[in-house]
Coordinates of C-alpha atoms in Angstrom, one line a residue:
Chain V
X175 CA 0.0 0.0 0.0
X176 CA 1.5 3.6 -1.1
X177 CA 1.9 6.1 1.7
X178 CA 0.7 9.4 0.1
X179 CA 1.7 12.9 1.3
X180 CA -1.3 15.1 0.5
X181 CA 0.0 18.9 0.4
X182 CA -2.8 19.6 3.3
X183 CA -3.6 16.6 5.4
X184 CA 0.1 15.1 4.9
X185 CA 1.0 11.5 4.6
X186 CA -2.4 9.2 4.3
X187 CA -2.8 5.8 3.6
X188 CA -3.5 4.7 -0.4
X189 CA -7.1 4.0 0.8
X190 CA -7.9 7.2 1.2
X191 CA -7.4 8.8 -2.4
X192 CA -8.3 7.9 -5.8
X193 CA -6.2 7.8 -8.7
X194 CA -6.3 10.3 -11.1
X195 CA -3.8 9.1 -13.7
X196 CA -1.4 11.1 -16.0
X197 CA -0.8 14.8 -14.6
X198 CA -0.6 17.8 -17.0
X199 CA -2.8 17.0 -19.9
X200 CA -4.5 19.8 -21.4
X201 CA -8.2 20.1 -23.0
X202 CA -7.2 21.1 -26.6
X203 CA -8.1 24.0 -27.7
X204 CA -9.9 25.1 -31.3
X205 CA -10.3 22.9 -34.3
X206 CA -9.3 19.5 -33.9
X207 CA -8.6 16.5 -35.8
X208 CA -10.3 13.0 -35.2
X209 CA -6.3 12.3 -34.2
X210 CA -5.9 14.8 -31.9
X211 CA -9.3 14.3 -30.3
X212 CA -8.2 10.5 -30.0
X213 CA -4.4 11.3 -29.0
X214 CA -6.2 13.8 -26.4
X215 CA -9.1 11.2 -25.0
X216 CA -7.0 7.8 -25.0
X217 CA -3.3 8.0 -25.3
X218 CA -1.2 8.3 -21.7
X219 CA 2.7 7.8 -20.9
X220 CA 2.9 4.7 -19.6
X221 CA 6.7 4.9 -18.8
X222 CA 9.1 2.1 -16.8
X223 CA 9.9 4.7 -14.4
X224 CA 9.6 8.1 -13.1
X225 CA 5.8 9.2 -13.8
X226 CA 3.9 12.6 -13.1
X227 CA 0.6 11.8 -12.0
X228 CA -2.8 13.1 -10.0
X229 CA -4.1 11.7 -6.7
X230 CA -7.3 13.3 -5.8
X231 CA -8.0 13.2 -1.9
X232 CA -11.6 11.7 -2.1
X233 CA -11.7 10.6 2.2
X234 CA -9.5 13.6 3.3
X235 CA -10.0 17.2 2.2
X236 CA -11.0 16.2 -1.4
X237 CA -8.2 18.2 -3.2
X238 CA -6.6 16.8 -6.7
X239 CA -2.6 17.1 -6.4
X240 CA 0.0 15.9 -8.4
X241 CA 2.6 13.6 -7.4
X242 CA 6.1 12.0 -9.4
X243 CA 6.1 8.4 -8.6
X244 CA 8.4 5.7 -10.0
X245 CA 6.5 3.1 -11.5
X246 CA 9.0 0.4 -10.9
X247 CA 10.1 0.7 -7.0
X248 CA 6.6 3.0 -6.1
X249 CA 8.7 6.0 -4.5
X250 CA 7.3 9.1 -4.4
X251 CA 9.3 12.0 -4.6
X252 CA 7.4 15.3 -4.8
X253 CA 3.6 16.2 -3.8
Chain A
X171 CA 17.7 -19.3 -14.5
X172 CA 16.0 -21.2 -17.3
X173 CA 13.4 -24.2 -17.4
X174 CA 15.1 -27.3 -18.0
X175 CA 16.2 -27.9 -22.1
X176 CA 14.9 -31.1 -22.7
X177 CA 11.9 -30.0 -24.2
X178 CA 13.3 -27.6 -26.7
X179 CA 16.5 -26.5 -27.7
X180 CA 18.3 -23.2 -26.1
X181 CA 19.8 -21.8 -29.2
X182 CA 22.0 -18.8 -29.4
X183 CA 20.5 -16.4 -31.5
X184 CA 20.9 -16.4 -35.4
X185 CA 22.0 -12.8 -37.7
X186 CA 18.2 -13.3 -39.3
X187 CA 14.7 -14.2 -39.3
X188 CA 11.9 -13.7 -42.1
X189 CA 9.9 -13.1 -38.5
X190 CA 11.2 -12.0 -35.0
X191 CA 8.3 -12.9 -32.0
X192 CA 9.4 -10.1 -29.3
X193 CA 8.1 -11.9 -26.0
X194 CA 8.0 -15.9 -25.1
X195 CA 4.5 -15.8 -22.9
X196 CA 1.7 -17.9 -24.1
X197 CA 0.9 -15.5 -27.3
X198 CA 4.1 -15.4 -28.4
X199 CA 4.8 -19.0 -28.2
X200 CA 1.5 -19.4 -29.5
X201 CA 2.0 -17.1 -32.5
X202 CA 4.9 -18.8 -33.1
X203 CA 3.1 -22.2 -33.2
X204 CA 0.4 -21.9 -35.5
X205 CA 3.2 -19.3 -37.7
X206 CA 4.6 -23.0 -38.4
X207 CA 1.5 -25.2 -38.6
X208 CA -0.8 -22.7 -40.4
X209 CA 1.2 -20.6 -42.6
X210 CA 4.6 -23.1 -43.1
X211 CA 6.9 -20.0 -41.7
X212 CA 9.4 -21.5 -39.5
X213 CA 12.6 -19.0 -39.7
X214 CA 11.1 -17.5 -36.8
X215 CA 12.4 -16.7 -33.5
X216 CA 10.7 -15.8 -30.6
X217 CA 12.9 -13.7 -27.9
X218 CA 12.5 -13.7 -24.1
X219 CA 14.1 -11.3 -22.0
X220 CA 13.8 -14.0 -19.2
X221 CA 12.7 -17.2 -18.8
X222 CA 10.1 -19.0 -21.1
X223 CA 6.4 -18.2 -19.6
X224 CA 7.5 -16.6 -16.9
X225 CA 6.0 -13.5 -16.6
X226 CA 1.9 -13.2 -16.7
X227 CA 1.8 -16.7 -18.5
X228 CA 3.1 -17.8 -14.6
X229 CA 0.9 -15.6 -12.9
X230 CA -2.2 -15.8 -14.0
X231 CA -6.0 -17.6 -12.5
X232 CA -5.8 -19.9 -15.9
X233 CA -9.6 -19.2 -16.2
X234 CA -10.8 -19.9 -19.6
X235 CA -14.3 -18.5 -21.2
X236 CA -16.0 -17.3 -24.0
X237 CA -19.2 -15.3 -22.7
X238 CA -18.7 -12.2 -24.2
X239 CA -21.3 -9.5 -24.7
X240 CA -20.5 -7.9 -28.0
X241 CA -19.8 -9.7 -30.6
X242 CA -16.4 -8.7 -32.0
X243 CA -15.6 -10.3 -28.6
X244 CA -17.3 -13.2 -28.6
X245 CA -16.0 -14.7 -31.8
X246 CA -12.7 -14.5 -31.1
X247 CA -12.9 -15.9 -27.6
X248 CA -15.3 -18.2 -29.2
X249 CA -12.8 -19.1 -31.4
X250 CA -10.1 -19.8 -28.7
X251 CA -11.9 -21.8 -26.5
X252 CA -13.0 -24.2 -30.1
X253 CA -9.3 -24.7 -30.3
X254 CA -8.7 -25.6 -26.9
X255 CA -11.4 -27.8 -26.7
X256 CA -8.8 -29.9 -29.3
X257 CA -5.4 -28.5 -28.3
X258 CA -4.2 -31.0 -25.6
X259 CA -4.9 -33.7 -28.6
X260 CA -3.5 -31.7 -30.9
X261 CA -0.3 -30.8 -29.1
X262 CA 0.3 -34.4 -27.8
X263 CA 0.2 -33.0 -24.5
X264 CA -2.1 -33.1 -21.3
X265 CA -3.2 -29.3 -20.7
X266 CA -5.3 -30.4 -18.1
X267 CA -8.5 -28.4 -19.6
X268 CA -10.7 -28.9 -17.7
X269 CA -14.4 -28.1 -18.7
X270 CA -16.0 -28.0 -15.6
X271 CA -18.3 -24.7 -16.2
X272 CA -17.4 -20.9 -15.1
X273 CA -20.9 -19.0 -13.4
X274 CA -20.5 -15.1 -13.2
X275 CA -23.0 -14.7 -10.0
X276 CA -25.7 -11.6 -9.8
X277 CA -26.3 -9.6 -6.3
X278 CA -28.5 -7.0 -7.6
X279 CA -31.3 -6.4 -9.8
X280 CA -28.7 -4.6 -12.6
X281 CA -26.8 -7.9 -12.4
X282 CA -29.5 -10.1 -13.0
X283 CA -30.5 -7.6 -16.3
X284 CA -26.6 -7.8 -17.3
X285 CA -26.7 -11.5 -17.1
X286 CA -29.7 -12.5 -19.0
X287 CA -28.9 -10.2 -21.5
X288 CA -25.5 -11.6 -22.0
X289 CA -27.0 -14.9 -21.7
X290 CA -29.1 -14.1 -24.8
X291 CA -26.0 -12.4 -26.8
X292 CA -24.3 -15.3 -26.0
X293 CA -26.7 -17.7 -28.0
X294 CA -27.0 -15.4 -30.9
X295 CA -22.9 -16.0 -31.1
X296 CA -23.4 -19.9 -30.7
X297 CA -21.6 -19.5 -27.4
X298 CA -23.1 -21.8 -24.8
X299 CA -24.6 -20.4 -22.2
X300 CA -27.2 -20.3 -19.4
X301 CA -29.8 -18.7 -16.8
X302 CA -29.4 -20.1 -13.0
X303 CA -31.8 -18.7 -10.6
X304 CA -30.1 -18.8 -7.0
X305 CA -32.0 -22.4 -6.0
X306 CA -29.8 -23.8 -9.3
X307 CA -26.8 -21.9 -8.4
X308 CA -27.0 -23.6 -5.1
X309 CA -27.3 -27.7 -6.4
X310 CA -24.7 -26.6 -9.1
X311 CA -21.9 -25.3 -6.5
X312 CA -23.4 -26.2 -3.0
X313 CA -20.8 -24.2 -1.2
X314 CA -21.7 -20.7 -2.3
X315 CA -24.2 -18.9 0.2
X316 CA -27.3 -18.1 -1.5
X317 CA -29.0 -16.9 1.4
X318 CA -31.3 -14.3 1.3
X319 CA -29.9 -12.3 4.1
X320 CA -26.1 -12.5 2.7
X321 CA -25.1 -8.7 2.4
X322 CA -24.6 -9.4 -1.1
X323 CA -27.3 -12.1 -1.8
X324 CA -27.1 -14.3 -5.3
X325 CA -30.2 -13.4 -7.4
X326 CA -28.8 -15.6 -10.2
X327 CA -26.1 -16.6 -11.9
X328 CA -25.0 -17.2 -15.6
X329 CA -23.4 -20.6 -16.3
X330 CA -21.0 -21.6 -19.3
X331 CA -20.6 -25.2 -19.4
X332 CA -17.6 -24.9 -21.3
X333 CA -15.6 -22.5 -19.3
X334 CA -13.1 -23.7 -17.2
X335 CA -9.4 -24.1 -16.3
X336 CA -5.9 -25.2 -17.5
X337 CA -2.3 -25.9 -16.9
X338 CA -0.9 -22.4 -17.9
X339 CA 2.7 -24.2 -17.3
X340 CA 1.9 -26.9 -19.7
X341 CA 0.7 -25.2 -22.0
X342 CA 3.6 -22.8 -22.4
X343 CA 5.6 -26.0 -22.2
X344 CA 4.1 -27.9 -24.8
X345 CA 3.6 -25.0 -27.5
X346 CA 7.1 -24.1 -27.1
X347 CA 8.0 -28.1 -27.7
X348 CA 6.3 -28.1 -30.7
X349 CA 7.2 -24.5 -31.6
X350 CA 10.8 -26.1 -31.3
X351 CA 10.1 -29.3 -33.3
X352 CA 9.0 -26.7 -36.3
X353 CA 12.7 -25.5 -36.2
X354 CA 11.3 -22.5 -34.6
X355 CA 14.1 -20.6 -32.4
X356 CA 13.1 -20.0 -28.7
X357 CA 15.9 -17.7 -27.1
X358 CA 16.2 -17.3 -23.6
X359 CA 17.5 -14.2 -21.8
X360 CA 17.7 -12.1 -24.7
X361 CA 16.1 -8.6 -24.3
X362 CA 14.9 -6.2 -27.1
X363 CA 16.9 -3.0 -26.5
X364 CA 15.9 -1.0 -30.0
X365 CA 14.3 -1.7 -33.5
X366 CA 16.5 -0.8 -36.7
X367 CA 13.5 1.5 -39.1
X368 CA 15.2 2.1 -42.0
X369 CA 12.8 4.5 -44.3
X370 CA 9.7 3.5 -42.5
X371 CA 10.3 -0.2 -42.2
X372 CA 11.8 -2.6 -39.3
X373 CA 14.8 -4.1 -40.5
X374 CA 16.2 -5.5 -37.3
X375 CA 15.7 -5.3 -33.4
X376 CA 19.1 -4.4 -31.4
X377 CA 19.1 -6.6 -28.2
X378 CA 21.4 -7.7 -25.6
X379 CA 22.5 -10.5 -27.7
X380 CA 23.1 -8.6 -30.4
X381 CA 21.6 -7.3 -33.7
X382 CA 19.1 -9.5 -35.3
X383 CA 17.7 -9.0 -38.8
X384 CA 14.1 -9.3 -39.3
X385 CA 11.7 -9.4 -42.1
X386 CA 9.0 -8.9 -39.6
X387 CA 8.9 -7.8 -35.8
X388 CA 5.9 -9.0 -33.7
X389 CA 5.3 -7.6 -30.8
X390 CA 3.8 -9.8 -27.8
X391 CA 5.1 -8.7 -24.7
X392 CA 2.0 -7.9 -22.4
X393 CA 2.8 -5.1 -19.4
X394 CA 5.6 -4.2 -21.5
X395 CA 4.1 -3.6 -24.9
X396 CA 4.7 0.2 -24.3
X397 CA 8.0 0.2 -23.4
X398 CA 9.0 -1.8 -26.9
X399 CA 6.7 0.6 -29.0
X400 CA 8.3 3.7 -27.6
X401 CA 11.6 2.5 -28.5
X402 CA 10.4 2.4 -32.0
X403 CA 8.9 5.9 -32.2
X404 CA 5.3 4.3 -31.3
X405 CA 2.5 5.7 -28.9
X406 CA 0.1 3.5 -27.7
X407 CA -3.4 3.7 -26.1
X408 CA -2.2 1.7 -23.1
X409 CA -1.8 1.6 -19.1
X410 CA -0.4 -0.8 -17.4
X411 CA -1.0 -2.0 -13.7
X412 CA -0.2 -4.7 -11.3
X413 CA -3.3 -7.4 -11.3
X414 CA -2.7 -9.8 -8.3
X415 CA -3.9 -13.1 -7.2
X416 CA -2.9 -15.8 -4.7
X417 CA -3.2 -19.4 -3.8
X418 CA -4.7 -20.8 -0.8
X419 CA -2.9 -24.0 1.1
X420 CA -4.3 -27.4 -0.9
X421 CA -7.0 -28.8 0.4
X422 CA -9.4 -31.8 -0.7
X423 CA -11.7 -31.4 -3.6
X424 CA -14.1 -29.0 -2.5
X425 CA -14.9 -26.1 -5.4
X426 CA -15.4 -28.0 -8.8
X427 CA -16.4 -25.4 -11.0
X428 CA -15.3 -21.7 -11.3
X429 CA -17.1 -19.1 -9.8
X430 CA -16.6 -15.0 -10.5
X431 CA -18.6 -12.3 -9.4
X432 CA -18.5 -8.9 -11.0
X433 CA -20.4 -6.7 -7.7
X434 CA -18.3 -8.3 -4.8
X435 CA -15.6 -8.9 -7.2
X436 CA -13.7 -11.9 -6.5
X437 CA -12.6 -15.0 -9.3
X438 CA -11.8 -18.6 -7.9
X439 CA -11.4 -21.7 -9.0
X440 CA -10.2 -25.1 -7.3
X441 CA -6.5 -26.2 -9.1
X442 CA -5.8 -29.8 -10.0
X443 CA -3.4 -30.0 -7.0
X444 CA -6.0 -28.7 -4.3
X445 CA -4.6 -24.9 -4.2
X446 CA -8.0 -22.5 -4.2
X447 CA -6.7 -19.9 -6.8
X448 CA -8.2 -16.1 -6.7
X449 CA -8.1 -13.1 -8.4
X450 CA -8.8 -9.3 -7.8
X451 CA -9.3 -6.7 -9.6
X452 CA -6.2 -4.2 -10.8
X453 CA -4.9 -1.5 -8.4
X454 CA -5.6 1.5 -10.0
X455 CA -2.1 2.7 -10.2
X456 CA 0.2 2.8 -13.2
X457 CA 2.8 0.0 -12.2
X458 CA 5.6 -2.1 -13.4
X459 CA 6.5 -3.5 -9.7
X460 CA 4.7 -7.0 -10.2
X461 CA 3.5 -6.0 -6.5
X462 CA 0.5 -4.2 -5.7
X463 CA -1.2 -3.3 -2.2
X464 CA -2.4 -6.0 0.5
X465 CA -6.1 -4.1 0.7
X466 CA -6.9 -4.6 -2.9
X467 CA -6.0 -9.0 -1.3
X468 CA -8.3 -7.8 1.7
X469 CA -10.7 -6.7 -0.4
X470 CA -11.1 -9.7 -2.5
X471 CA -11.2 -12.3 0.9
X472 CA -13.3 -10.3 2.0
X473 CA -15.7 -10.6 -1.0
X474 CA -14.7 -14.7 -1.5
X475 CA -15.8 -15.2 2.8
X476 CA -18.8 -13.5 1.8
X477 CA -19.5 -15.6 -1.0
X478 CA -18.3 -18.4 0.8
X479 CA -18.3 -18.7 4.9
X480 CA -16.8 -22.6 4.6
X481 CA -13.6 -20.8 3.6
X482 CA -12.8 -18.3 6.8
X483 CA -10.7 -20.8 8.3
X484 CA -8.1 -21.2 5.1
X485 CA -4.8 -19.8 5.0
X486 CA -3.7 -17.6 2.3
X487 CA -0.2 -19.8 1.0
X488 CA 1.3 -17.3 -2.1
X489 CA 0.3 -13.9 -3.6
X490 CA 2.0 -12.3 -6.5
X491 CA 0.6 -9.4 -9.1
X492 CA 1.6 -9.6 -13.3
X493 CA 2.0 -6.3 -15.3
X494 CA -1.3 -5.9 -17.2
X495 CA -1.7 -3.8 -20.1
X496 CA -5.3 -2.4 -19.8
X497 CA -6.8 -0.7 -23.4
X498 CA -9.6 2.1 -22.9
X499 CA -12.1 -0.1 -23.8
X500 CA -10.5 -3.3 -22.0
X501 CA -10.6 -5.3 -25.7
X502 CA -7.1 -6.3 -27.2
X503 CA -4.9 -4.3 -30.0
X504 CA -4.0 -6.8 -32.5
X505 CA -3.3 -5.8 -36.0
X506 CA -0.4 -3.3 -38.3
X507 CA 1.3 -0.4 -36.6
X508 CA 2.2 2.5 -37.9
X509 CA 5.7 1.1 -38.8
X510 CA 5.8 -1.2 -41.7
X511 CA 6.6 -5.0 -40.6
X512 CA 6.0 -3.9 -37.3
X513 CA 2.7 -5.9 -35.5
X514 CA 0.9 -5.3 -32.4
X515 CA -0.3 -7.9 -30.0
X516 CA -1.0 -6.3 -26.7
X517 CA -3.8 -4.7 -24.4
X518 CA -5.4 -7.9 -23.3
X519 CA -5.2 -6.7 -20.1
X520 CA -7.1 -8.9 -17.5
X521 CA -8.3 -11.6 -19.5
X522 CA -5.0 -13.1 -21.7
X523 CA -5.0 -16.4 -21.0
X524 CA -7.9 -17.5 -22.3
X525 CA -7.4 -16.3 -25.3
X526 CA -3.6 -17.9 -25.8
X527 CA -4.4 -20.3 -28.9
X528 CA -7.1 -17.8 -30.5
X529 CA -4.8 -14.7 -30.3
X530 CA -1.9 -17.5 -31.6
X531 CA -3.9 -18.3 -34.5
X532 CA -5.5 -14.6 -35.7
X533 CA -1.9 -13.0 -34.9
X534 CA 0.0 -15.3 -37.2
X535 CA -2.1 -14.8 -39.9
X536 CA -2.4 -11.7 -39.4
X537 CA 1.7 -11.4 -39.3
X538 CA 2.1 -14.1 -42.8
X539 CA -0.6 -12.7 -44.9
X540 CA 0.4 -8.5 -43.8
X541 CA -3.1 -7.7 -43.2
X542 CA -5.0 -8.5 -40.1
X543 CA -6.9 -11.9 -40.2
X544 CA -11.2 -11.1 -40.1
X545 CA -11.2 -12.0 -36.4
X546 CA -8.8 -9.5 -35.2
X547 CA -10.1 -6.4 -37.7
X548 CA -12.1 -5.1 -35.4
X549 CA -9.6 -5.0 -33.0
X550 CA -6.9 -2.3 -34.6
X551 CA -5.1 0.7 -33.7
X552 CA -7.5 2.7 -35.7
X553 CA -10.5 2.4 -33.8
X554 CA -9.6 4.7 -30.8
X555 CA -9.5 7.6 -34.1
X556 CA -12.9 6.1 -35.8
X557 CA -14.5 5.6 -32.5
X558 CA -15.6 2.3 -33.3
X559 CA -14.4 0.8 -29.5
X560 CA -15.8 -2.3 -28.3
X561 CA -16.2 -1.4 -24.6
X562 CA -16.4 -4.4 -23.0
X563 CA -15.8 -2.9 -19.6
X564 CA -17.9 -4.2 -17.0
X565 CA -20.0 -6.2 -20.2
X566 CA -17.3 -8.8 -20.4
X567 CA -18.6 -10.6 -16.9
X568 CA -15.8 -9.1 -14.9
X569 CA -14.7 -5.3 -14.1
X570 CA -12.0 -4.0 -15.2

């Protein structure tokens, strides 16, 4: 089970948050094609390593944060 | 650390293939199987950065179905489990497949709806299947608690008489034997490092072993399938996560049919050897650890004790979690990539195993003729831009 370091309640167990996937993707904006709708709706890292990602806090103070987490050993390194 | 050799050679690898098999689970070794007996291509190699079948091919619940709701699905499930109803013959080898029925159970009134309607799908696909209304769930498994006042009661259950179990170990074992007996390379400890694209063609994958020229690159490597395709320039609609399961001590015969239930969510069957073998559901995190978190194991004894009280006094022997590698719409990518000579195999996410000889068969082809064989169309790279998905979350008897 990952201990998780919320930025307000500090570190909670895994149970307590829900898992947001992939941080930092944007809603594109203006015309798009069916590709960049698809690339937009579907396609994700999925790296063997470090990975940026959003936790959202849904039994605690129900905040979304973002976290780097290695997808290999489960570290966390930043919230 | 390597299986022992006597049932297939462990040759170094050669300078070139007319087809390279990039992962040695189940579908590759399948893959590479009916490459040989179907389409007479046996200057193949299939590559295994470890051991033969040891990565999800070992860790899998060995469950094997066809009750699919939609009918892209259906068929080529269908069309697995008709080849392993004749593979142990076929392969000259016991696979202990054992037919002895799978039941998804219902606990609420959008179960029961889900169930008969699959039931009916399934009939309109020739797949077997059945309506069990709790009194026959109870004289078909007489262990399960259909009482009434169960938090969760059964309302029903759909049966298919078919479904069952294998020997995942033999039947890594004895494709690879006769993947072997084809001439067919099967090379140990040899990892994939980089593809050679020359224009916009594969022309070789770089590996730890050295280069090796290909005429064509298939990739079948589960969990991993990302990792591979990035190293050739490739983006793939894929996640993967740690599924786990675990193994009870043996005990006497006592479960003889396999029972899954979507709303408490827990999958077990009984092995041959007496182990009661269970599966959860993924842990929503993005993971390559092959570990995942003991509440997600929690969860799931918590759901088999409700499903089954005669079971609170068993001790839990083994757990262990494979790398999955889940699709949007939880169906398989099988088909061309955007690289010429370069083939997909991947997203099978939960549910693999089952399918080992189907995806074998429909990836072959679709690797020997350079188009994607009528089973596997639907189930290409260029759905996720048409739209046309086949969403078989939650529809496919099991969550996702």
């Amino acid at each position: 089970m990952l201990l998780i370091d919320c930025p307000h309640c500090g570190p909670r167990d895994e149970t307590e948050f829900h898992y947001g996937g992939q941080a930092g993707i944007a809603y594109p904006t203006g015309d798009v094609s069916d590709e960049e709708w698809a690339e937009y709706v579907f396609m994700r890292d999925n790296p063997k390593g470090w990975f940026r990602e959003r936790w959202f806090h849904v039994h605690g103070c129900r905040t979304w944060f973002g976290v780097e987490r290695h997808t290999v050993t489960h570290e966390i390194r930043k919230t | 650390m390597t299986h022992p050799d006597f049932l297939w050679r462990n040759p170094d690898p050669g300078p070139s293939y007319d087809v390279v098999i990039v992962g040695g689970g189940g579908h590759g070794l399948a893959t590479a199987y009916y490459l040989a007996r179907n389409h007479g291509l046996t200057n193949v190699a299939v590559l295994e950065r470890g051991w033969l079948a040891g990565g999800n091919m070992a860790r899998n619940t060995t469950i094997i179905r066809s009750n699919y709701l939609w009918d892209e699905s259906a068929a080529i499930y269908e069309h697995s489990l008709k080849l392993w109803e004749g593979l142990s013959a076929e392969l000259d080898y016991d696979l202990q497949f054992s037919q002895r029925g799978v039941l998804n159970l219902a606990h609420n009134l959008g179960d029961v709806r889900e169930g008969r309607r699959r039931v009916n799908a399934n009939r309109l696909n020739g797949v077997d299947a059945e309506w069990l209304d709790p009194d026959e769930v109870r004289k078909f498994c007489p262990i399960i608690n259909v009482s009434a006042r169960a938090r969760y009661p059964v309302m029903g259950a759909t049966l298919q008489r078919r479904g069952g179990i294998a020997k995942h170990d033999h039947v890594a074992w004895a494709l690879a034997r006769r993947a072997d007996a084809y001439g067919i390379d099967l090379i140990q400890g040899c990892e994939v490092t980089g593809f050679e694209i020359t224009g916009n063609r594969v022309t070789a994958v770089e590996t730890s072993r050295g280069r090796i020229a290909a005429g064509k690159v298939a990739l079948a490597a589960a969990g991993h399938t990302s990792v591979l395709a990035e190293q050739a320039g490739i983006r793939l609609p894929l996640q993967s996560h740690p599924l786990q399961a675990l193994v009870s001590e043996l005990l006497e015969p006592v479960l003889d049919c396999v029972v899954m239930s979507n709303a408490v969510h827990v999958y077990v069957s009984q092995a041959h050897k007496g182990e009661l073998v269970m599966g959860a559901g993924i842990d929503a995190y993005n993971s390559y650890g092959q570990r995942g978190g003991v509440h997600v194991i929690e969860a799931q004894m918590a759901a088999a004790l409700e499903l089954f009280p005669i079971f609170s006094r068993v001790r839990v022997l083994r757990t262990w979690a494979g790398i999955v590698d889940v699709s949007p719409d939880a169906s398989p990518v099988i088909g061309p990539t955007p690289v010429d000579g370069l083939y997909i195999n991947a997203g099978w996410g939960t549910g693999g195993f089952k399918a080992t000889p189907g995806s074998g068969w429909v990836y072959a082809h679709t690797i020997a003729e350079g188009r994607p064989h009528p089973l596997a169309e639907p189930f290409g790279l260029d759905r996720f831009t048409t739209g046309a998905l086949i969403d078989e979350h939650g529809a496919a008897a099991v969550a996702h």
